[in-house]
């Protein structure tokens, strides 16, 4: 009678041990699969930003310049004269390369959507045999450029507006010049900066190019982990800023954000929508003017409508980064009209960090601080509680914020007198 009991106990112990081994095996497999997935995920969506890789990229650019594949007004300084010198890698993102350099001793930023010149689609027109390269059909080229710009911006562009993108000056290596220009025209951000820099102080200035890389001014960029979101001392060129100085600087930056919103909404032929609003996509000049430094997710109204008008089963399907639309369940289609706007997202992602604020100054009355806090909250959440992002900020919200920030500015200035 005791033998079966022993056997049952042995079976129970073996079964328990097998169960533990199975659980352990399953856990190890899960960890291995998760680790592999994370490694694949990182390799697909991000790339390590290193000096070695960045120097190799620029060396490849200079090699292409020296063998006559590309050209640009910065190539000689970068590849021969040593007046444009690489400093550090800022970031790589979805193929985009952003590097810091100095040009004649001044900091600049080099950008390209892709690493290699050969990665860009060549212009078919250049492959056609044209008798006498100087008789290249410029009218046809201008038409192609206008079409490319229209595809990038969603706007009809006249030939007279193409000046910043196409000089029309023919040199001895005109085909190489056109090929280099074509690689730049395949980068929407370059088109935005080039066309808008003469009309807006809120976009970066393009300084020149070499092949598919273009240079823009270096400015003090924002960062979400920065206590004030933007490096105020770096922008102002001082070592230490007082609490009062920080309050004044933040107030000036907030006013500049409002000026940028008004400018992008009203000063172009179509409203310019910013669909990726975060501190690191903006920078500040020494006078605390806000500048958009990454406009990969900026769209004029016609293109914005095309992007939003998609199939849907609910409102969440109609959210394109920071640009929201609403799903019409009768036809399962997102509306082409954006239902939030630039100001609402700026209030939510930027102003909320400042107001209510860790940067309150004794020079500002408590009543004014509370009014500003309330205005920012109403700007960020203008709708009913169930659908806070499905109501557009009213013009009164902009006016109220502007009035309160100006009142704050006056009180801060008065305290200095």
Tab-separated table of C-alpha atoms in Angstrom:
chain	number	residue	atom	x	y	z
A	1	UNK	CA	0.000	0.000	0.000
A	2	UNK	CA	2.898	2.330	0.621
A	3	UNK	CA	4.453	1.836	-2.842
A	4	UNK	CA	1.600	3.510	-4.781
A	5	UNK	CA	1.751	6.401	-2.306
A	6	UNK	CA	5.478	6.861	-2.974
A	7	UNK	CA	4.875	6.668	-6.711
A	8	UNK	CA	2.146	9.310	-6.480
A	9	UNK	CA	4.469	11.575	-4.497
A	10	UNK	CA	7.237	11.101	-7.064
A	11	UNK	CA	4.819	11.880	-9.905
A	12	UNK	CA	3.627	15.012	-8.081
A	13	UNK	CA	7.205	16.214	-7.537
A	14	UNK	CA	8.164	15.486	-11.136
A	15	UNK	CA	5.036	17.239	-12.396
A	16	UNK	CA	5.765	20.282	-10.248
A	17	UNK	CA	9.383	20.343	-11.439
A	18	UNK	CA	8.286	20.043	-15.092
A	19	UNK	CA	5.835	22.893	-14.591
A	20	UNK	CA	8.574	25.086	-13.104
A	21	UNK	CA	10.928	24.168	-15.942
A	22	UNK	CA	8.244	24.990	-18.504
A	23	UNK	CA	7.549	28.365	-16.886
A	24	UNK	CA	11.285	29.101	-16.745
A	25	UNK	CA	11.716	28.047	-20.389
A	26	UNK	CA	8.768	30.192	-21.464
A	27	UNK	CA	10.135	33.202	-19.548
A	28	UNK	CA	13.603	32.862	-21.103
A	29	UNK	CA	12.086	32.567	-24.589
A	30	UNK	CA	9.943	35.631	-23.980
A	31	UNK	CA	12.948	37.667	-22.809
A	32	UNK	CA	14.990	36.589	-25.847
A	33	UNK	CA	12.188	37.456	-28.261
A	34	UNK	CA	11.584	40.818	-26.559
A	35	UNK	CA	15.307	41.625	-26.672
A	36	UNK	CA	15.498	40.695	-30.344
A	37	UNK	CA	12.421	42.811	-31.108
A	38	UNK	CA	13.891	45.819	-29.327
A	39	UNK	CA	17.153	45.459	-31.217
A	40	UNK	CA	15.305	45.242	-34.543
A	41	UNK	CA	13.064	48.137	-33.530
A	42	UNK	CA	16.055	50.338	-32.727
A	43	UNK	CA	17.837	49.435	-35.953
A	44	UNK	CA	14.758	50.210	-38.048
A	45	UNK	CA	13.537	53.401	-36.428
A	46	UNK	CA	16.700	54.967	-35.054
A	47	UNK	CA	20.396	55.071	-35.672
A	48	UNK	CA	23.239	55.839	-33.332
A	49	UNK	CA	24.631	59.316	-33.900
A	50	UNK	CA	28.447	59.133	-33.842
A	51	UNK	CA	31.351	61.359	-34.827
A	52	UNK	CA	32.961	58.493	-36.744
A	53	UNK	CA	29.870	57.931	-38.899
A	54	UNK	CA	29.331	61.678	-39.407
A	55	UNK	CA	32.939	62.247	-40.535
A	56	UNK	CA	32.603	59.303	-42.912
A	57	UNK	CA	29.427	60.823	-44.389
A	58	UNK	CA	31.153	64.165	-44.992
A	59	UNK	CA	34.191	62.387	-46.433
A	60	UNK	CA	31.872	60.673	-48.913
A	61	UNK	CA	30.308	64.029	-49.758
A	62	UNK	CA	33.731	65.534	-50.451
A	63	UNK	CA	34.757	62.530	-52.536
A	64	UNK	CA	31.671	63.031	-54.721
A	65	UNK	CA	32.569	66.711	-55.026
A	66	UNK	CA	36.160	66.006	-56.012
A	67	UNK	CA	35.152	63.524	-58.722
A	68	UNK	CA	32.666	66.022	-60.142
A	69	UNK	CA	29.363	64.393	-59.145
A	70	UNK	CA	28.035	67.347	-57.143
A	71	UNK	CA	28.748	70.963	-56.318
A	72	UNK	CA	27.624	73.869	-54.156
A	73	UNK	CA	28.821	77.172	-52.763
A	74	UNK	CA	30.058	75.509	-49.543
A	75	UNK	CA	31.924	72.561	-51.108
A	76	UNK	CA	35.235	74.359	-51.511
A	77	UNK	CA	35.243	75.553	-47.889
A	78	UNK	CA	34.271	72.099	-46.608
A	79	UNK	CA	36.415	69.881	-48.796
A	80	UNK	CA	39.459	71.982	-49.763
A	81	UNK	CA	39.987	75.205	-47.810
A	82	UNK	CA	39.093	73.828	-44.379
A	83	UNK	CA	36.991	76.875	-43.515
A	84	UNK	CA	33.919	74.738	-42.813
A	85	UNK	CA	34.859	72.287	-40.049
A	86	UNK	CA	32.799	69.449	-38.578
A	87	UNK	CA	32.235	69.689	-34.814
A	88	UNK	CA	29.712	67.106	-33.617
A	89	UNK	CA	26.770	64.914	-34.504
A	90	UNK	CA	23.466	66.399	-33.336
A	91	UNK	CA	21.091	63.588	-34.320
A	92	UNK	CA	20.072	60.998	-36.915
A	93	UNK	CA	16.351	60.417	-37.364
A	94	UNK	CA	14.554	58.309	-39.982
A	95	UNK	CA	17.498	58.682	-42.349
A	96	UNK	CA	17.883	62.430	-41.730
A	97	UNK	CA	21.366	63.569	-40.737
A	98	UNK	CA	21.873	66.742	-38.666
A	99	UNK	CA	25.445	67.792	-37.867
A	100	UNK	CA	27.030	70.771	-36.151
A	101	UNK	CA	29.982	72.553	-37.756
A	102	UNK	CA	31.762	75.883	-37.774
A	103	UNK	CA	32.057	78.084	-40.850
A	104	UNK	CA	34.648	80.858	-40.639
A	105	UNK	CA	34.584	80.255	-36.879
A	106	UNK	CA	30.794	80.646	-36.522
A	107	UNK	CA	28.558	77.716	-35.510
A	108	UNK	CA	26.225	76.366	-38.199
A	109	UNK	CA	24.108	73.240	-38.747
A	110	UNK	CA	24.410	70.891	-41.735
A	111	UNK	CA	21.281	68.976	-42.738
A	112	UNK	CA	20.280	66.335	-45.245
A	113	UNK	CA	17.249	64.084	-45.516
A	114	UNK	CA	19.483	61.196	-46.641
A	115	UNK	CA	23.070	60.148	-46.096
A	116	UNK	CA	24.378	59.760	-49.650
A	117	UNK	CA	23.960	61.839	-52.798
A	118	UNK	CA	23.277	58.652	-54.763
A	119	UNK	CA	20.246	57.928	-52.543
A	120	UNK	CA	18.282	60.753	-54.168
A	121	UNK	CA	16.216	60.195	-57.285
A	122	UNK	CA	18.137	61.541	-60.303
A	123	UNK	CA	16.488	63.974	-62.711
A	124	UNK	CA	15.534	62.060	-65.857
A	125	UNK	CA	16.017	65.180	-67.951
A	126	UNK	CA	19.757	65.049	-67.249
A	127	UNK	CA	20.007	61.566	-68.756
A	128	UNK	CA	18.613	62.712	-72.070
A	129	UNK	CA	21.184	63.459	-74.730
A	130	UNK	CA	20.942	67.184	-75.376
A	131	UNK	CA	23.177	68.551	-78.089
A	132	UNK	CA	25.271	71.236	-76.442
A	133	UNK	CA	24.856	71.268	-72.671
A	134	UNK	CA	24.511	75.052	-72.658
A	135	UNK	CA	21.331	74.720	-74.710
A	136	UNK	CA	19.701	72.723	-71.948
A	137	UNK	CA	15.906	73.350	-72.065
A	138	UNK	CA	15.596	75.726	-69.102
A	139	UNK	CA	11.848	76.296	-69.584
A	140	UNK	CA	11.238	72.582	-69.160
A	141	UNK	CA	13.500	72.520	-66.108
A	142	UNK	CA	11.615	75.395	-64.475
A	143	UNK	CA	8.351	73.558	-65.064
A	144	UNK	CA	9.743	70.428	-63.394
A	145	UNK	CA	10.999	72.501	-60.453
A	146	UNK	CA	7.579	74.148	-60.071
A	147	UNK	CA	5.881	70.729	-60.090
A	148	UNK	CA	8.310	69.382	-57.469
A	149	UNK	CA	7.672	72.405	-55.236
A	150	UNK	CA	3.917	72.001	-55.687
A	151	UNK	CA	4.164	68.344	-54.664
A	152	UNK	CA	6.174	69.307	-51.567
A	153	UNK	CA	4.083	72.274	-50.437
A	154	UNK	CA	0.728	71.599	-52.047
A	155	UNK	CA	0.831	75.098	-53.560
A	156	UNK	CA	0.980	76.542	-57.050
A	157	UNK	CA	4.266	78.456	-57.348
A	158	UNK	CA	5.020	81.017	-60.061
A	159	UNK	CA	8.432	81.086	-61.752
A	160	UNK	CA	9.171	84.464	-60.147
A	161	UNK	CA	8.848	82.859	-56.695
A	162	UNK	CA	11.416	80.167	-57.462
A	163	UNK	CA	14.363	82.557	-57.140
A	164	UNK	CA	15.723	81.159	-53.852
A	165	UNK	CA	15.525	77.622	-55.277
A	166	UNK	CA	16.827	78.218	-58.781
A	167	UNK	CA	19.196	81.048	-59.739
A	168	UNK	CA	19.320	80.152	-63.419
A	169	UNK	CA	23.009	81.060	-63.636
A	170	UNK	CA	24.725	78.720	-66.078
A	171	UNK	CA	28.261	77.729	-65.322
A	172	UNK	CA	30.741	75.370	-66.985
A	173	UNK	CA	29.355	72.445	-64.911
A	174	UNK	CA	25.716	73.261	-65.307
A	175	UNK	CA	24.446	69.679	-65.339
A	176	UNK	CA	26.252	68.998	-62.055
A	177	UNK	CA	24.702	72.183	-60.682
A	178	UNK	CA	21.235	71.008	-61.713
A	179	UNK	CA	21.804	67.527	-60.251
A	180	UNK	CA	22.852	69.070	-56.925
A	181	UNK	CA	19.858	71.399	-56.943
A	182	UNK	CA	17.558	68.444	-57.675
A	183	UNK	CA	18.795	66.567	-54.592
A	184	UNK	CA	17.909	69.611	-52.467
A	185	UNK	CA	14.462	69.979	-54.038
A	186	UNK	CA	13.623	66.463	-52.863
A	187	UNK	CA	13.871	67.741	-49.275
A	188	UNK	CA	10.668	69.497	-48.206
A	189	UNK	CA	12.327	71.210	-45.261
A	190	UNK	CA	14.912	72.837	-47.529
A	191	UNK	CA	12.106	74.156	-49.757
A	192	UNK	CA	10.253	75.628	-46.775
A	193	UNK	CA	13.311	77.361	-45.371
A	194	UNK	CA	14.469	78.664	-48.761
A	195	UNK	CA	11.103	80.080	-49.797
A	196	UNK	CA	10.061	81.494	-46.425
A	197	UNK	CA	13.335	82.940	-45.116
A	198	UNK	CA	12.802	86.284	-46.875
A	199	UNK	CA	9.249	86.569	-45.568
A	200	UNK	CA	9.485	85.275	-42.014
A	201	UNK	CA	11.774	85.808	-39.065
A	202	UNK	CA	10.352	82.618	-37.555
A	203	UNK	CA	12.181	80.186	-39.869
A	204	UNK	CA	15.868	79.334	-40.205
A	205	UNK	CA	18.108	81.114	-42.681
A	206	UNK	CA	19.706	78.890	-45.345
A	207	UNK	CA	23.406	79.803	-45.612
A	208	UNK	CA	24.484	77.624	-48.531
A	209	UNK	CA	24.833	74.035	-49.680
A	210	UNK	CA	27.167	71.329	-50.902
A	211	UNK	CA	25.443	68.646	-52.922
A	212	UNK	CA	22.518	67.299	-50.913
A	213	UNK	CA	23.664	68.890	-47.632
A	214	UNK	CA	22.523	72.420	-46.815
A	215	UNK	CA	23.692	74.717	-44.029
A	216	UNK	CA	21.440	76.738	-41.727
A	217	UNK	CA	22.161	79.088	-38.854
A	218	UNK	CA	22.845	77.534	-35.456
A	219	UNK	CA	20.456	78.663	-32.701
A	220	UNK	CA	19.807	77.684	-29.079
A	221	UNK	CA	17.285	74.844	-29.433
A	222	UNK	CA	14.704	73.790	-26.869
A	223	UNK	CA	14.642	70.541	-24.935
A	224	UNK	CA	11.859	69.014	-22.783
A	225	UNK	CA	14.293	68.188	-19.966
A	226	UNK	CA	15.512	71.767	-19.729
A	227	UNK	CA	14.018	73.521	-16.704
A	228	UNK	CA	12.993	76.532	-18.771
A	229	UNK	CA	12.508	74.484	-22.001
A	230	UNK	CA	15.004	76.769	-23.783
A	231	UNK	CA	18.641	77.587	-22.857
A	232	UNK	CA	18.063	81.237	-21.970
A	233	UNK	CA	21.641	81.995	-20.905
A	234	UNK	CA	23.087	80.481	-24.090
A	235	UNK	CA	20.735	82.514	-26.272
A	236	UNK	CA	21.392	85.739	-24.395
A	237	UNK	CA	25.140	85.115	-24.285
A	238	UNK	CA	25.445	85.418	-20.489
A	239	UNK	CA	26.679	82.984	-17.853
A	240	UNK	CA	23.874	83.290	-15.288
A	241	UNK	CA	20.391	84.782	-15.464
A	242	UNK	CA	18.461	85.959	-12.403
A	243	UNK	CA	14.935	84.755	-11.628
A	244	UNK	CA	13.650	88.142	-12.739
A	245	UNK	CA	15.630	87.863	-15.965
A	246	UNK	CA	14.235	84.373	-16.590
A	247	UNK	CA	10.675	85.594	-16.072
A	248	UNK	CA	11.224	88.407	-18.579
A	249	UNK	CA	12.853	86.074	-21.110
A	250	UNK	CA	10.059	83.477	-20.866
A	251	UNK	CA	7.433	86.185	-21.254
A	252	UNK	CA	9.188	87.495	-24.374
A	253	UNK	CA	9.427	83.971	-25.818
A	254	UNK	CA	5.710	83.409	-25.157
A	255	UNK	CA	4.872	86.678	-26.966
A	256	UNK	CA	7.071	85.570	-29.873
A	257	UNK	CA	5.205	82.246	-30.040
A	258	UNK	CA	1.960	84.218	-30.365
A	259	UNK	CA	3.506	86.380	-33.090
A	260	UNK	CA	4.583	83.214	-34.940
A	261	UNK	CA	1.082	81.711	-34.647
A	262	UNK	CA	-0.503	84.862	-36.032
A	263	UNK	CA	2.097	85.027	-38.797
A	264	UNK	CA	1.642	81.399	-39.899
A	265	UNK	CA	-2.150	81.727	-39.752
A	266	UNK	CA	-2.543	84.975	-41.671
A	267	UNK	CA	0.523	86.165	-43.583
A	268	UNK	CA	0.753	83.541	-46.336
A	269	UNK	CA	-1.679	82.664	-49.090
A	270	UNK	CA	-2.692	79.623	-47.028
A	271	UNK	CA	-2.473	78.820	-43.320
A	272	UNK	CA	0.681	76.936	-42.301
A	273	UNK	CA	-0.063	74.033	-39.945
A	274	UNK	CA	2.562	72.710	-37.524
A	275	UNK	CA	1.868	69.045	-36.772
A	276	UNK	CA	4.859	68.247	-34.552
A	277	UNK	CA	5.057	70.875	-31.840
A	278	UNK	CA	7.638	70.201	-29.136
A	279	UNK	CA	10.444	72.260	-27.587
A	280	UNK	CA	13.237	70.600	-29.595
A	281	UNK	CA	11.615	71.673	-32.883
A	282	UNK	CA	12.042	75.338	-31.983
A	283	UNK	CA	14.945	77.583	-31.072
A	284	UNK	CA	15.409	81.149	-29.889
A	285	UNK	CA	17.567	83.989	-31.137
A	286	UNK	CA	19.480	86.339	-28.837
A	287	UNK	CA	16.441	88.663	-28.718
A	288	UNK	CA	14.242	85.641	-27.781
A	289	UNK	CA	12.510	85.462	-31.150
A	290	UNK	CA	11.092	81.959	-31.665
A	291	UNK	CA	12.288	80.120	-34.775
A	292	UNK	CA	10.935	76.865	-36.225
A	293	UNK	CA	14.045	74.743	-36.831
A	294	UNK	CA	12.379	71.448	-37.860
A	295	UNK	CA	9.472	71.747	-40.290
A	296	UNK	CA	9.327	68.179	-41.599
A	297	UNK	CA	5.752	68.084	-40.247
A	298	UNK	CA	4.634	71.539	-41.443
A	299	UNK	CA	1.938	71.754	-44.109
A	300	UNK	CA	0.059	74.509	-45.888
A	301	UNK	CA	-3.726	74.241	-45.844
A	302	UNK	CA	-4.249	72.425	-49.193
A	303	UNK	CA	-1.804	69.631	-48.319
A	304	UNK	CA	-3.092	69.488	-44.742
A	305	UNK	CA	-6.582	68.782	-46.046
A	306	UNK	CA	-5.305	65.968	-48.263
A	307	UNK	CA	-3.455	64.392	-45.321
A	308	UNK	CA	-6.416	64.548	-42.942
A	309	UNK	CA	-9.063	63.293	-45.354
A	310	UNK	CA	-8.604	59.554	-44.694
A	311	UNK	CA	-10.838	56.561	-43.950
A	312	UNK	CA	-11.750	56.097	-40.291
A	313	UNK	CA	-13.849	54.176	-37.778
A	314	UNK	CA	-13.418	56.716	-34.960
A	315	UNK	CA	-11.935	60.117	-34.140
A	316	UNK	CA	-8.639	58.543	-33.036
A	317	UNK	CA	-8.043	57.490	-36.671
A	318	UNK	CA	-8.126	61.161	-37.670
A	319	UNK	CA	-5.180	62.285	-35.525
A	320	UNK	CA	-2.066	63.075	-37.541
A	321	UNK	CA	0.560	63.804	-34.882
A	322	UNK	CA	-0.591	67.165	-33.417
A	323	UNK	CA	-3.112	67.874	-36.176
A	324	UNK	CA	-6.567	66.475	-35.427
A	325	UNK	CA	-9.661	65.951	-37.529
A	326	UNK	CA	-13.039	64.363	-36.753
A	327	UNK	CA	-14.484	61.122	-38.120
A	328	UNK	CA	-17.801	61.305	-39.962
A	329	UNK	CA	-19.247	57.898	-39.037
A	330	UNK	CA	-21.924	58.173	-41.724
A	331	UNK	CA	-19.303	57.791	-44.452
A	332	UNK	CA	-16.340	56.575	-42.331
A	333	UNK	CA	-14.211	59.464	-43.531
A	334	UNK	CA	-12.096	61.982	-41.631
A	335	UNK	CA	-12.996	65.599	-42.227
A	336	UNK	CA	-10.543	67.621	-44.283
A	337	UNK	CA	-10.812	70.513	-41.817
A	338	UNK	CA	-8.407	70.497	-38.897
A	339	UNK	CA	-10.362	70.855	-35.635
A	340	UNK	CA	-7.519	72.047	-33.416
A	341	UNK	CA	-4.855	74.606	-34.308
A	342	UNK	CA	-1.252	75.666	-33.737
A	343	UNK	CA	-2.059	77.890	-30.761
A	344	UNK	CA	-3.954	75.159	-28.920
A	345	UNK	CA	-1.038	72.726	-29.181
A	346	UNK	CA	1.507	75.398	-28.189
A	347	UNK	CA	-0.593	76.212	-25.134
A	348	UNK	CA	-0.736	72.519	-24.267
A	349	UNK	CA	2.884	71.528	-24.913
A	350	UNK	CA	4.802	74.754	-24.245
A	351	UNK	CA	2.798	77.294	-22.219
A	352	UNK	CA	1.506	74.755	-19.675
A	353	UNK	CA	5.119	74.245	-18.596
A	354	UNK	CA	5.470	77.959	-17.832
A	355	UNK	CA	2.016	78.965	-16.557
A	356	UNK	CA	1.267	77.942	-13.776
A	357	UNK	CA	4.882	78.547	-13.389
A	358	UNK	CA	8.029	77.850	-11.479
A	359	UNK	CA	9.157	81.217	-12.811
A	360	UNK	CA	6.752	83.495	-10.971
A	361	UNK	CA	8.195	86.857	-10.142
A	362	UNK	CA	7.313	89.007	-7.148
A	363	UNK	CA	6.991	91.854	-9.648
A	364	UNK	CA	3.861	90.235	-11.119
A	365	UNK	CA	0.637	90.502	-9.136
A	366	UNK	CA	-0.994	87.270	-7.983
A	367	UNK	CA	-4.196	88.247	-9.791
A	368	UNK	CA	-2.366	88.578	-13.113
A	369	UNK	CA	-0.579	85.256	-12.604
A	370	UNK	CA	-3.899	83.503	-11.938
A	371	UNK	CA	-5.521	85.127	-14.983
A	372	UNK	CA	-2.646	83.987	-17.179
A	373	UNK	CA	-2.828	80.447	-15.783
A	374	UNK	CA	-6.581	80.312	-16.495
A	375	UNK	CA	-6.133	81.672	-20.041
A	376	UNK	CA	-3.472	79.044	-20.849
A	377	UNK	CA	-5.707	76.265	-19.497
A	378	UNK	CA	-8.683	77.440	-21.568
A	379	UNK	CA	-6.471	77.769	-24.642
A	380	UNK	CA	-5.101	74.224	-24.263
A	381	UNK	CA	-8.527	72.673	-23.492
A	382	UNK	CA	-11.159	74.820	-25.224
A	383	UNK	CA	-13.738	72.071	-25.758
A	384	UNK	CA	-16.096	70.126	-23.551
A	385	UNK	CA	-14.407	67.614	-21.180
A	386	UNK	CA	-15.315	64.564	-23.302
A	387	UNK	CA	-13.623	65.893	-26.449
A	388	UNK	CA	-11.051	68.494	-25.413
A	389	UNK	CA	-9.187	68.363	-28.723
A	390	UNK	CA	-12.216	68.600	-30.966
A	391	UNK	CA	-12.861	72.299	-30.538
A	392	UNK	CA	-10.906	75.081	-32.167
A	393	UNK	CA	-9.374	77.785	-29.978
A	394	UNK	CA	-11.400	80.954	-30.383
A	395	UNK	CA	-9.795	84.220	-31.527
A	396	UNK	CA	-10.676	85.583	-28.081
A	397	UNK	CA	-8.223	83.120	-26.541
A	398	UNK	CA	-5.379	84.525	-28.634
A	399	UNK	CA	-6.353	88.114	-27.768
A	400	UNK	CA	-6.654	87.320	-24.065
A	401	UNK	CA	-3.265	85.630	-23.931
A	402	UNK	CA	-1.655	88.490	-25.837
A	403	UNK	CA	-3.231	91.062	-23.501
A	404	UNK	CA	-2.122	89.247	-20.354
A	405	UNK	CA	1.436	88.666	-21.594
A	406	UNK	CA	1.771	92.320	-22.521
A	407	UNK	CA	0.476	93.295	-19.061
A	408	UNK	CA	3.038	90.948	-17.517
A	409	UNK	CA	5.771	92.486	-19.657
A	410	UNK	CA	4.821	95.983	-18.436
A	411	UNK	CA	4.901	94.912	-14.780
A	412	UNK	CA	8.321	93.286	-15.215
A	413	UNK	CA	9.703	96.388	-16.932
A	414	UNK	CA	8.225	98.624	-14.223
A	415	UNK	CA	10.033	96.629	-11.538
A	416	UNK	CA	13.374	97.423	-13.232
A	417	UNK	CA	12.784	101.187	-13.118
